[in-house]
């Protein structure tokens, strides 16, 4: 009986030992399976996400070098970087057992982390004494952001006392932001940190850099040639006073005929996504067939509509009738909180006449034969810091006997796009008795839509032309005079 009990104890001991060995083996296998992911992450940091802290430090170390050697100095600094601080003593024998080699040098580690070696492996770790090392700039303290005159002012301290005075050489600051969209602040929704700017001052004014409808947090790091202690604690959350505006209407509507099927037509309506304070949630497309009503005007008898995904800037519209005029519209829809913001509708007319080889013309389109033809741009003229564009078109008979031409034309032009957002959007009109005209009050780097009609009351433009004005440098080269001064 006693021998049997002894055998049972030995068996239980062996089972316990086997369980421990099995758990250790499983731990090593799990850790080993993570090695490729850890190594890939380290490589991703070093290759795809250049460390702004290290780059700034190397720029300061090579600041006094001449132009010929500065580039080489920076490259050597980044490749052979040695960050300040003492690596922690490894307290993770599991990592040592797996021999994980996540890095080979400090330059492969993000932020203030160092490549710390333990046993036969290495990982990126935060130094133990980074906040107490002498000779490094103090960690700045962010103040609460303030909005003044359409600009956001950010301030931070540069350290006080002996810590700040003991830092030799130049000190630069890196400012980063993170944000999320929405009317209420939710820390869990904040995105990644993004670099905003680099400066040698402790105060910056941000103008036109923050978008309405977003909550922001800021942080700053102080860097010298000796290194950095890392980023400050984030600032209190901040949102611009001006709320988001409704999105602009879609741009550059265009209709392309696609195919005929059983006597009906399919077209493709295309547009460009507008620039908006808010992301586009979706588009809404409307189309209707226009027929002549009792008052002689073109009216819509039935309006169709369809929702289009935000990632799609086109739609195929089927079953359009031949020899008809269609009115097509596209609207941008964005979401802010629980509410939706809608743009005005961008619109375009499309005529299916002649699409099926039929010469018959519906009554509402008979006057098409008298539409103004040959509208074109002849020349853009620069004169005494002013821009004009000469346009011309074919004369149109007035409709009276005697073959006289149209007595008066109505010219309308308006801004549709400018490269610089501070340019005013203009909407101008004029009359002329000639079949030529000079458009005035034009701006560099702007595009204009021009219409010439025979009446002010035209709902459908009788002609259309888009002209684009080149930049100032273009005219300076062409005119070759010193009178032209370009701001940029």
Short mmCIF file of C-alpha atoms in Angstrom, two decimals:
data_model
loop_
_atom_site.label_atom_id
_atom_site.label_comp_id
_atom_site.label_asym_id
_atom_site.label_seq_id
_atom_site.Cartn_x
_atom_site.Cartn_y
_atom_site.Cartn_z
CA UNK A 1 0.00 0.00 0.00
CA UNK A 2 2.84 2.39 0.91
CA UNK A 3 4.68 1.56 -2.32
CA UNK A 4 1.54 2.33 -4.29
CA UNK A 5 1.20 5.75 -2.64
CA UNK A 6 4.83 6.53 -3.40
CA UNK A 7 4.31 5.67 -7.05
CA UNK A 8 1.24 7.96 -7.18
CA UNK A 9 3.24 10.86 -5.71
CA UNK A 10 6.00 10.37 -8.27
CA UNK A 11 3.42 10.30 -11.06
CA UNK A 12 1.76 13.50 -9.83
CA UNK A 13 5.19 15.17 -9.62
CA UNK A 14 5.97 14.20 -13.19
CA UNK A 15 2.59 15.53 -14.34
CA UNK A 16 3.23 18.87 -12.62
CA UNK A 17 6.73 19.10 -14.12
CA UNK A 18 5.37 18.26 -17.57
CA UNK A 19 2.68 20.94 -17.21
CA UNK A 20 5.28 23.57 -16.31
CA UNK A 21 7.50 22.59 -19.21
CA UNK A 22 4.52 22.61 -21.55
CA UNK A 23 3.46 26.10 -20.41
CA UNK A 24 7.03 27.37 -20.83
CA UNK A 25 7.21 25.85 -24.29
CA UNK A 26 3.86 27.40 -25.27
CA UNK A 27 5.01 30.80 -23.96
CA UNK A 28 8.20 30.66 -26.02
CA UNK A 29 6.21 29.62 -29.12
CA UNK A 30 3.72 32.49 -28.70
CA UNK A 31 6.49 35.04 -28.20
CA UNK A 32 8.41 33.66 -31.16
CA UNK A 33 5.31 33.97 -33.34
CA UNK A 34 5.18 37.68 -32.50
CA UNK A 35 8.76 38.32 -33.63
CA UNK A 36 7.93 39.00 -37.32
CA UNK A 37 5.19 41.46 -36.36
CA UNK A 38 7.48 43.30 -33.93
CA UNK A 39 10.32 43.43 -36.43
CA UNK A 40 7.96 44.62 -39.16
CA UNK A 41 6.66 47.33 -36.85
CA UNK A 42 10.19 48.53 -36.11
CA UNK A 43 11.02 48.58 -39.81
CA UNK A 44 7.78 50.43 -40.54
CA UNK A 45 8.67 53.12 -38.01
CA UNK A 46 12.13 53.59 -39.47
CA UNK A 47 11.15 53.46 -43.14
CA UNK A 48 7.61 54.87 -43.47
CA UNK A 49 7.42 57.26 -40.49
CA UNK A 50 10.56 59.41 -40.26
CA UNK A 51 11.04 60.43 -36.62
CA UNK A 52 10.58 64.20 -36.48
CA UNK A 53 12.35 64.41 -33.11
CA UNK A 54 15.48 62.68 -34.41
CA UNK A 55 15.42 64.64 -37.67
CA UNK A 56 15.28 67.95 -35.79
CA UNK A 57 18.10 66.89 -33.48
CA UNK A 58 20.30 66.01 -36.47
CA UNK A 59 19.46 69.33 -38.14
CA UNK A 60 20.68 71.13 -35.02
CA UNK A 61 23.85 69.02 -34.79
CA UNK A 62 24.71 69.87 -38.41
CA UNK A 63 23.48 73.48 -38.30
CA UNK A 64 26.94 75.07 -38.54
CA UNK A 65 28.21 72.81 -41.33
CA UNK A 66 28.69 74.25 -44.82
CA UNK A 67 26.34 73.35 -47.68
CA UNK A 68 28.68 70.72 -49.13
CA UNK A 69 28.90 68.63 -45.95
CA UNK A 70 25.55 69.35 -44.29
CA UNK A 71 23.67 66.62 -46.19
CA UNK A 72 26.28 63.97 -45.36
CA UNK A 73 26.30 65.08 -41.74
CA UNK A 74 22.53 64.65 -41.44
CA UNK A 75 22.57 61.20 -43.04
CA UNK A 76 25.33 59.97 -40.74
CA UNK A 77 23.55 61.42 -37.72
CA UNK A 78 20.30 59.60 -38.51
CA UNK A 79 21.98 56.28 -39.33
CA UNK A 80 24.31 56.32 -36.32
CA UNK A 81 21.97 57.99 -33.85
CA UNK A 82 22.60 57.48 -30.15
CA UNK A 83 19.68 58.73 -28.06
CA UNK A 84 20.16 59.92 -24.47
CA UNK A 85 19.06 57.85 -21.48
CA UNK A 86 19.73 54.51 -19.80
CA UNK A 87 17.99 51.35 -20.98
CA UNK A 88 15.94 49.48 -18.36
CA UNK A 89 17.18 46.16 -17.01
CA UNK A 90 15.19 43.43 -18.68
CA UNK A 91 12.52 41.98 -16.39
CA UNK A 92 10.88 39.91 -19.10
CA UNK A 93 12.65 36.51 -19.32
CA UNK A 94 10.00 35.42 -21.81
CA UNK A 95 11.38 37.92 -24.33
CA UNK A 96 14.93 36.81 -23.61
CA UNK A 97 13.99 33.17 -24.13
CA UNK A 98 12.50 34.00 -27.54
CA UNK A 99 15.58 36.03 -28.64
CA UNK A 100 13.42 38.77 -30.17
CA UNK A 101 15.47 41.24 -32.23
CA UNK A 102 13.03 44.07 -32.93
CA UNK A 103 15.75 46.66 -33.60
CA UNK A 104 19.45 47.07 -34.29
CA UNK A 105 19.96 50.76 -33.49
CA UNK A 106 18.25 53.72 -31.81
CA UNK A 107 17.30 55.16 -35.21
CA UNK A 108 14.83 52.29 -35.68
CA UNK A 109 12.89 53.19 -32.52
CA UNK A 110 10.10 55.76 -32.43
CA UNK A 111 10.16 58.96 -30.38
CA UNK A 112 12.48 58.93 -27.38
CA UNK A 113 12.70 55.11 -27.25
CA UNK A 114 16.11 53.43 -27.39
CA UNK A 115 17.11 50.09 -28.87
CA UNK A 116 17.78 48.15 -25.66
CA UNK A 117 19.59 44.79 -25.75
CA UNK A 118 18.77 41.97 -23.35
CA UNK A 119 20.25 38.52 -23.61
CA UNK A 120 20.23 37.50 -27.25
CA UNK A 121 17.46 39.93 -28.27
CA UNK A 122 16.60 43.63 -28.41
CA UNK A 123 13.45 45.77 -28.21
CA UNK A 124 12.55 49.48 -28.32
CA UNK A 125 12.10 50.75 -24.75
CA UNK A 126 11.76 54.08 -22.95
CA UNK A 127 14.92 55.12 -21.01
CA UNK A 128 14.71 55.10 -17.21
CA UNK A 129 16.36 58.46 -16.47
CA UNK A 130 15.26 60.63 -19.40
CA UNK A 131 13.52 63.22 -17.20
CA UNK A 132 16.51 63.62 -14.85
CA UNK A 133 19.43 63.68 -17.31
CA UNK A 134 21.32 67.01 -17.31
CA UNK A 135 21.91 69.00 -20.50
CA UNK A 136 18.53 68.34 -22.17
CA UNK A 137 15.77 70.95 -22.68
CA UNK A 138 12.97 70.80 -20.12
CA UNK A 139 9.63 69.32 -21.14
CA UNK A 140 7.44 72.32 -22.11
CA UNK A 141 4.06 72.99 -20.49
CA UNK A 142 1.20 73.78 -22.87
CA UNK A 143 -1.18 76.61 -22.02
CA UNK A 144 -4.84 76.65 -22.95
CA UNK A 145 -5.38 77.60 -26.64
CA UNK A 146 -7.01 80.97 -27.25
CA UNK A 147 -8.80 82.28 -30.34
CA UNK A 148 -8.09 85.87 -31.39
CA UNK A 149 -9.17 87.55 -34.63
CA UNK A 150 -9.70 84.40 -36.68
CA UNK A 151 -6.43 82.91 -35.44
CA UNK A 152 -5.66 80.41 -32.69
CA UNK A 153 -2.80 81.42 -30.38
CA UNK A 154 -0.76 78.67 -28.69
CA UNK A 155 1.79 79.31 -25.93
CA UNK A 156 4.02 77.06 -23.87
CA UNK A 157 6.74 77.44 -21.25
CA UNK A 158 10.37 76.70 -22.13
CA UNK A 159 11.31 75.57 -18.63
CA UNK A 160 12.42 77.71 -15.70
CA UNK A 161 15.42 77.87 -13.41
CA UNK A 162 18.64 75.90 -13.79
CA UNK A 163 17.12 73.25 -16.06
CA UNK A 164 16.40 75.78 -18.80
CA UNK A 165 19.63 77.77 -18.39
CA UNK A 166 21.84 74.65 -18.48
CA UNK A 167 20.90 73.77 -22.07
CA UNK A 168 23.67 74.84 -24.46
CA UNK A 169 23.11 75.86 -28.08
CA UNK A 170 19.91 76.27 -30.04
CA UNK A 171 16.54 74.82 -29.04
CA UNK A 172 13.71 74.09 -31.48
CA UNK A 173 10.11 73.14 -30.72
CA UNK A 174 7.93 70.62 -32.55
CA UNK A 175 4.18 71.21 -32.36
CA UNK A 176 1.76 68.33 -33.00
CA UNK A 177 -2.03 68.09 -33.06
CA UNK A 178 -4.68 65.39 -32.88
CA UNK A 179 -8.38 65.88 -33.53
CA UNK A 180 -11.76 64.33 -34.12
CA UNK A 181 -14.88 65.48 -35.94
CA UNK A 182 -18.11 66.25 -34.08
CA UNK A 183 -20.02 68.79 -31.95
CA UNK A 184 -19.00 67.16 -28.63
CA UNK A 185 -15.52 66.31 -27.35
CA UNK A 186 -14.83 62.58 -26.97
CA UNK A 187 -11.24 61.66 -26.12
CA UNK A 188 -11.66 58.08 -27.34
CA UNK A 189 -12.34 59.36 -30.87
CA UNK A 190 -9.13 61.37 -31.20
CA UNK A 191 -6.92 60.38 -34.13
CA UNK A 192 -3.14 60.01 -34.40
CA UNK A 193 -0.75 62.83 -33.59
CA UNK A 194 0.22 64.90 -36.65
CA UNK A 195 3.17 67.27 -36.98
CA UNK A 196 2.04 70.87 -37.53
CA UNK A 197 5.18 73.00 -37.47
CA UNK A 198 8.71 73.53 -36.16
CA UNK A 199 9.70 76.81 -34.53
CA UNK A 200 12.25 78.44 -32.22
CA UNK A 201 9.56 80.46 -30.42
CA UNK A 202 7.29 79.62 -27.50
CA UNK A 203 4.22 81.18 -29.13
CA UNK A 204 2.58 80.54 -32.50
CA UNK A 205 -0.49 81.91 -34.24
CA UNK A 206 -2.39 79.38 -36.36
CA UNK A 207 -4.43 80.97 -39.14
CA UNK A 208 -6.46 78.90 -41.62
CA UNK A 209 -4.88 75.68 -40.32
CA UNK A 210 -7.72 74.42 -38.12
CA UNK A 211 -10.99 73.26 -39.66
CA UNK A 212 -14.41 74.07 -38.17
CA UNK A 213 -16.41 71.29 -36.57
CA UNK A 214 -13.39 69.55 -35.03
CA UNK A 215 -12.00 69.19 -31.52
CA UNK A 216 -8.22 69.60 -31.22
CA UNK A 217 -5.49 68.84 -28.69
CA UNK A 218 -1.90 70.06 -29.00
CA UNK A 219 1.46 68.98 -27.59
CA UNK A 220 5.00 70.29 -27.98
CA UNK A 221 8.53 68.93 -27.60
CA UNK A 222 11.79 70.85 -27.03
CA UNK A 223 14.84 69.54 -28.92
CA UNK A 224 18.53 70.48 -28.79
CA UNK A 225 21.60 68.93 -30.39
CA UNK A 226 21.93 66.80 -27.24
CA UNK A 227 18.47 65.29 -27.61
CA UNK A 228 14.97 65.69 -26.16
CA UNK A 229 12.92 64.59 -23.17
CA UNK A 230 9.87 64.04 -25.38
CA UNK A 231 6.50 65.69 -25.78
CA UNK A 232 4.54 67.64 -23.21
CA UNK A 233 1.19 66.64 -21.79
CA UNK A 234 -1.64 67.51 -24.22
CA UNK A 235 -3.34 70.88 -24.03
CA UNK A 236 -6.98 71.18 -22.95
CA UNK A 237 -9.36 70.33 -25.84
CA UNK A 238 -10.19 73.19 -28.20
CA UNK A 239 -12.69 73.78 -31.00
CA UNK A 240 -12.91 76.87 -33.28
CA UNK A 241 -15.80 79.24 -32.54
CA UNK A 242 -17.04 79.22 -36.13
CA UNK A 243 -19.12 76.15 -36.80
CA UNK A 244 -18.99 74.17 -40.04
CA UNK A 245 -20.77 75.59 -43.08
CA UNK A 246 -22.94 73.54 -45.44
CA UNK A 247 -20.80 71.85 -48.08
CA UNK A 248 -20.36 73.51 -51.50
CA UNK A 249 -22.18 72.07 -54.47
CA UNK A 250 -20.35 69.48 -56.62
CA UNK A 251 -18.08 70.91 -59.32
CA UNK A 252 -17.67 70.36 -63.06
CA UNK A 253 -20.86 68.49 -63.90
CA UNK A 254 -20.55 66.61 -67.17
CA UNK A 255 -22.91 64.30 -69.07
CA UNK A 256 -21.60 61.54 -71.35
CA UNK A 257 -23.89 59.47 -73.61
CA UNK A 258 -23.32 55.76 -73.00
CA UNK A 259 -25.66 53.56 -75.06
CA UNK A 260 -29.12 53.08 -76.59
CA UNK A 261 -31.33 50.22 -75.42
CA UNK A 262 -34.86 49.51 -76.70
CA UNK A 263 -35.35 53.07 -77.85
CA UNK A 264 -34.19 54.70 -74.59
CA UNK A 265 -30.86 56.25 -73.72
CA UNK A 266 -28.37 55.70 -70.88
CA UNK A 267 -26.05 58.56 -69.88
CA UNK A 268 -23.27 58.91 -67.33
CA UNK A 269 -23.39 62.00 -65.10
CA UNK A 270 -19.99 62.91 -63.62
CA UNK A 271 -18.86 65.55 -61.11
CA UNK A 272 -15.90 66.57 -58.95
CA UNK A 273 -15.91 66.46 -55.15
CA UNK A 274 -16.02 69.98 -53.66
CA UNK A 275 -13.73 71.27 -50.92
CA UNK A 276 -15.71 71.33 -47.71
CA UNK A 277 -15.39 71.97 -43.97
CA UNK A 278 -16.90 68.52 -43.41
CA UNK A 279 -16.32 65.16 -45.10
CA UNK A 280 -18.86 64.24 -47.75
CA UNK A 281 -21.33 61.66 -46.44
CA UNK A 282 -23.11 61.01 -49.75
CA UNK A 283 -24.48 62.68 -52.88
CA UNK A 284 -28.07 62.97 -54.03
CA UNK A 285 -28.81 63.05 -57.77
CA UNK A 286 -32.03 64.42 -59.31
CA UNK A 287 -33.15 64.26 -62.93
CA UNK A 288 -36.34 65.25 -64.70
CA UNK A 289 -37.69 65.52 -68.23
CA UNK A 290 -38.67 69.05 -69.27
CA UNK A 291 -41.85 69.61 -71.30
CA UNK A 292 -43.60 72.77 -72.42
CA UNK A 293 -46.34 73.79 -69.98
CA UNK A 294 -49.46 75.90 -70.48
CA UNK A 295 -47.53 79.13 -70.01
CA UNK A 296 -45.00 78.21 -72.68
CA UNK A 297 -42.19 77.57 -70.18
CA UNK A 298 -40.31 74.30 -69.76
CA UNK A 299 -41.54 72.45 -66.66
CA UNK A 300 -40.61 69.15 -65.02
CA UNK A 301 -43.40 66.58 -64.99
CA UNK A 302 -41.62 64.03 -62.75
CA UNK A 303 -38.48 64.37 -60.66
CA UNK A 304 -36.43 61.21 -60.08
CA UNK A 305 -33.74 60.97 -57.42
CA UNK A 306 -31.09 58.53 -56.29
CA UNK A 307 -28.47 58.44 -53.52
CA UNK A 308 -24.82 57.93 -54.48
CA UNK A 309 -21.96 56.79 -52.22
CA UNK A 310 -19.36 59.38 -51.13
CA UNK A 311 -16.64 57.36 -52.87
CA UNK A 312 -18.41 57.53 -56.24
CA UNK A 313 -18.35 60.67 -58.39
CA UNK A 314 -20.61 59.43 -61.17
CA UNK A 315 -23.90 57.68 -61.85
CA UNK A 316 -25.51 56.01 -64.86
CA UNK A 317 -29.02 57.29 -65.56
CA UNK A 318 -31.14 54.95 -67.65
CA UNK A 319 -34.38 55.06 -69.65
CA UNK A 320 -34.06 58.64 -70.93
CA UNK A 321 -36.44 59.41 -73.77
CA UNK A 322 -35.02 60.52 -77.15
CA UNK A 323 -35.60 64.04 -78.51
CA UNK A 324 -36.04 65.45 -75.01
CA UNK A 325 -34.48 68.00 -72.70
CA UNK A 326 -33.45 66.76 -69.25
CA UNK A 327 -32.55 68.75 -66.15
CA UNK A 328 -29.92 67.00 -63.98
CA UNK A 329 -28.85 68.07 -60.48
CA UNK A 330 -26.35 66.85 -57.88
CA UNK A 331 -26.33 67.79 -54.19
CA UNK A 332 -23.60 67.25 -51.57
CA UNK A 333 -24.68 65.98 -48.15
CA UNK A 334 -22.48 66.04 -45.03
CA UNK A 335 -23.20 65.03 -41.45
CA UNK A 336 -22.35 66.91 -38.26
CA UNK A 337 -23.40 65.17 -35.09
CA UNK A 338 -26.96 63.98 -35.58
CA UNK A 339 -27.78 66.67 -38.15
CA UNK A 340 -27.20 66.82 -41.89
CA UNK A 341 -25.92 69.77 -43.92
CA UNK A 342 -26.92 70.01 -47.59
CA UNK A 343 -25.36 72.04 -50.38
CA UNK A 344 -27.11 73.93 -53.13
CA UNK A 345 -27.79 71.79 -56.16
CA UNK A 346 -25.36 71.93 -59.06
CA UNK A 347 -27.30 71.59 -62.31
CA UNK A 348 -26.85 70.94 -66.00
CA UNK A 349 -29.21 70.55 -68.96
CA UNK A 350 -28.85 67.64 -71.34
CA UNK A 351 -30.52 67.32 -74.73
CA UNK A 352 -31.08 63.81 -76.11
CA UNK A 353 -32.08 65.15 -79.53
CA UNK A 354 -30.29 63.38 -82.37
CA UNK A 355 -28.98 60.59 -80.12
CA UNK A 356 -30.88 57.93 -82.08
CA UNK A 357 -30.35 59.39 -85.54
CA UNK A 358 -33.80 60.99 -85.67
CA UNK A 359 -33.99 64.34 -87.46
CA UNK A 360 -37.27 65.38 -85.85
CA UNK A 361 -36.91 68.13 -83.25
CA UNK A 362 -39.43 68.65 -80.42
CA UNK A 363 -41.22 71.96 -80.20
CA UNK A 364 -39.36 73.08 -77.10
CA UNK A 365 -36.03 72.78 -78.93
CA UNK A 366 -36.80 74.44 -82.28
CA UNK A 367 -34.95 77.61 -81.27
CA UNK A 368 -31.77 75.53 -80.96
CA UNK A 369 -31.00 76.47 -84.56
CA UNK A 370 -30.73 80.12 -83.48
CA UNK A 371 -28.41 79.50 -80.51
CA UNK A 372 -25.27 81.60 -80.52
CA UNK A 373 -22.41 79.67 -82.11
CA UNK A 374 -18.65 80.03 -82.32
CA UNK A 375 -18.08 81.52 -78.86
CA UNK A 376 -14.31 81.49 -78.34
CA UNK A 377 -11.42 83.14 -76.53
CA UNK A 378 -9.23 85.24 -78.81
CA UNK A 379 -6.65 86.70 -76.46
CA UNK A 380 -5.88 87.47 -72.81
CA UNK A 381 -4.55 91.01 -72.44
CA UNK A 382 -2.42 92.47 -69.63
CA UNK A 383 -2.45 96.27 -69.38
CA UNK A 384 -1.31 98.37 -66.44
CA UNK A 385 -1.71 95.58 -63.86
CA UNK A 386 -5.19 94.73 -65.19
CA UNK A 387 -6.32 91.61 -67.02
CA UNK A 388 -8.87 91.42 -69.82
CA UNK A 389 -10.01 88.58 -72.08
CA UNK A 390 -11.21 89.19 -75.64
CA UNK A 391 -14.00 86.86 -76.76
CA UNK A 392 -15.99 86.66 -79.99
CA UNK A 393 -18.91 84.73 -81.50
CA UNK A 394 -20.85 84.45 -84.71
CA UNK A 395 -23.43 87.14 -85.39
CA UNK A 396 -27.04 86.04 -85.05
CA UNK A 397 -29.79 87.36 -87.38
CA UNK A 398 -32.33 89.41 -85.47
CA UNK A 399 -35.31 87.59 -86.98
CA UNK A 400 -36.62 90.75 -88.68
CA UNK A 401 -36.65 91.13 -92.45
CA UNK A 402 -33.66 92.73 -94.09
CA UNK A 403 -31.06 90.28 -92.75
CA UNK A 404 -29.89 92.58 -89.98
CA UNK A 405 -27.92 91.04 -87.10
CA UNK A 406 -28.99 90.87 -83.46
CA UNK A 407 -29.18 94.40 -82.00
CA UNK A 408 -27.87 93.52 -78.53
CA UNK A 409 -26.08 90.65 -76.80
CA UNK A 410 -26.01 89.95 -73.08
CA UNK A 411 -22.64 88.77 -71.75
CA UNK A 412 -22.40 87.11 -68.34
CA UNK A 413 -19.24 85.79 -66.65
CA UNK A 414 -18.59 84.49 -63.15
CA UNK A 415 -15.76 82.89 -61.17
CA UNK A 416 -15.94 79.11 -60.87
CA UNK A 417 -12.54 78.39 -59.29
CA UNK A 418 -9.39 80.15 -58.03
CA UNK A 419 -6.14 78.58 -56.83
CA UNK A 420 -5.99 81.08 -53.97
CA UNK A 421 -9.01 81.03 -51.66
CA UNK A 422 -8.66 84.74 -50.80
CA UNK A 423 -9.70 85.74 -54.33
CA UNK A 424 -13.28 87.13 -54.45
CA UNK A 425 -15.89 85.13 -56.37
CA UNK A 426 -17.18 87.52 -59.04
CA UNK A 427 -20.47 87.51 -60.94
CA UNK A 428 -20.59 90.18 -63.67
CA UNK A 429 -22.73 91.06 -66.67
CA UNK A 430 -22.70 93.55 -69.55
CA UNK A 431 -24.39 94.30 -72.89
CA UNK A 432 -22.87 94.92 -76.30
CA UNK A 433 -24.06 95.52 -79.84
CA UNK A 434 -20.96 93.87 -81.32
CA UNK A 435 -20.12 90.17 -81.67
CA UNK A 436 -16.92 90.77 -79.68
CA UNK A 437 -16.35 91.79 -76.08
CA UNK A 438 -13.54 92.29 -73.53
CA UNK A 439 -14.14 90.63 -70.17
CA UNK A 440 -12.75 92.72 -67.32
CA UNK A 441 -11.96 92.44 -63.58
CA UNK A 442 -10.19 89.11 -64.04
CA UNK A 443 -7.70 87.63 -61.56
CA UNK A 444 -4.58 85.48 -61.89
CA UNK A 445 -5.00 81.71 -61.48
CA UNK A 446 -8.81 81.86 -61.77
CA UNK A 447 -11.30 80.14 -64.08
CA UNK A 448 -14.49 81.79 -65.37
CA UNK A 449 -17.66 80.53 -67.00
CA UNK A 450 -18.84 82.83 -69.81
CA UNK A 451 -22.32 82.89 -71.36
CA UNK A 452 -23.53 85.02 -74.26
CA UNK A 453 -27.32 85.21 -74.73
CA UNK A 454 -29.79 87.19 -76.78
CA UNK A 455 -32.00 87.93 -73.77
CA UNK A 456 -31.70 88.48 -70.03
CA UNK A 457 -34.53 86.01 -69.45
CA UNK A 458 -32.84 82.91 -70.86
CA UNK A 459 -33.10 80.00 -68.44
CA UNK A 460 -30.98 77.83 -70.72
CA UNK A 461 -27.64 79.41 -71.76
CA UNK A 462 -27.40 79.90 -75.52
CA UNK A 463 -23.61 79.57 -75.43
CA UNK A 464 -20.99 78.68 -72.88
CA UNK A 465 -17.22 78.97 -72.57
CA UNK A 466 -14.78 78.33 -69.72
CA UNK A 467 -11.56 80.36 -69.67
CA UNK A 468 -8.60 80.02 -67.29
CA UNK A 469 -6.28 82.94 -66.52
CA UNK A 470 -2.59 81.96 -66.06
CA UNK A 471 -0.49 83.10 -63.12
CA UNK A 472 1.40 86.38 -62.82
CA UNK A 473 4.76 84.85 -63.78
CA UNK A 474 3.34 83.81 -67.16
CA UNK A 475 2.54 87.42 -68.09
CA UNK A 476 5.86 88.65 -66.73
CA UNK A 477 7.67 86.34 -69.15
CA UNK A 478 5.40 87.23 -72.08
CA UNK A 479 5.26 91.00 -71.65
CA UNK A 480 8.89 91.26 -70.49
CA UNK A 481 8.51 94.51 -68.59
CA UNK A 482 9.54 95.47 -65.07
CA UNK A 483 6.13 97.03 -64.42
CA UNK A 484 4.65 93.63 -63.59
CA UNK A 485 5.15 92.80 -59.92
CA UNK A 486 4.19 89.37 -58.68
CA UNK A 487 3.46 88.77 -55.01
CA UNK A 488 4.48 85.11 -55.19
#
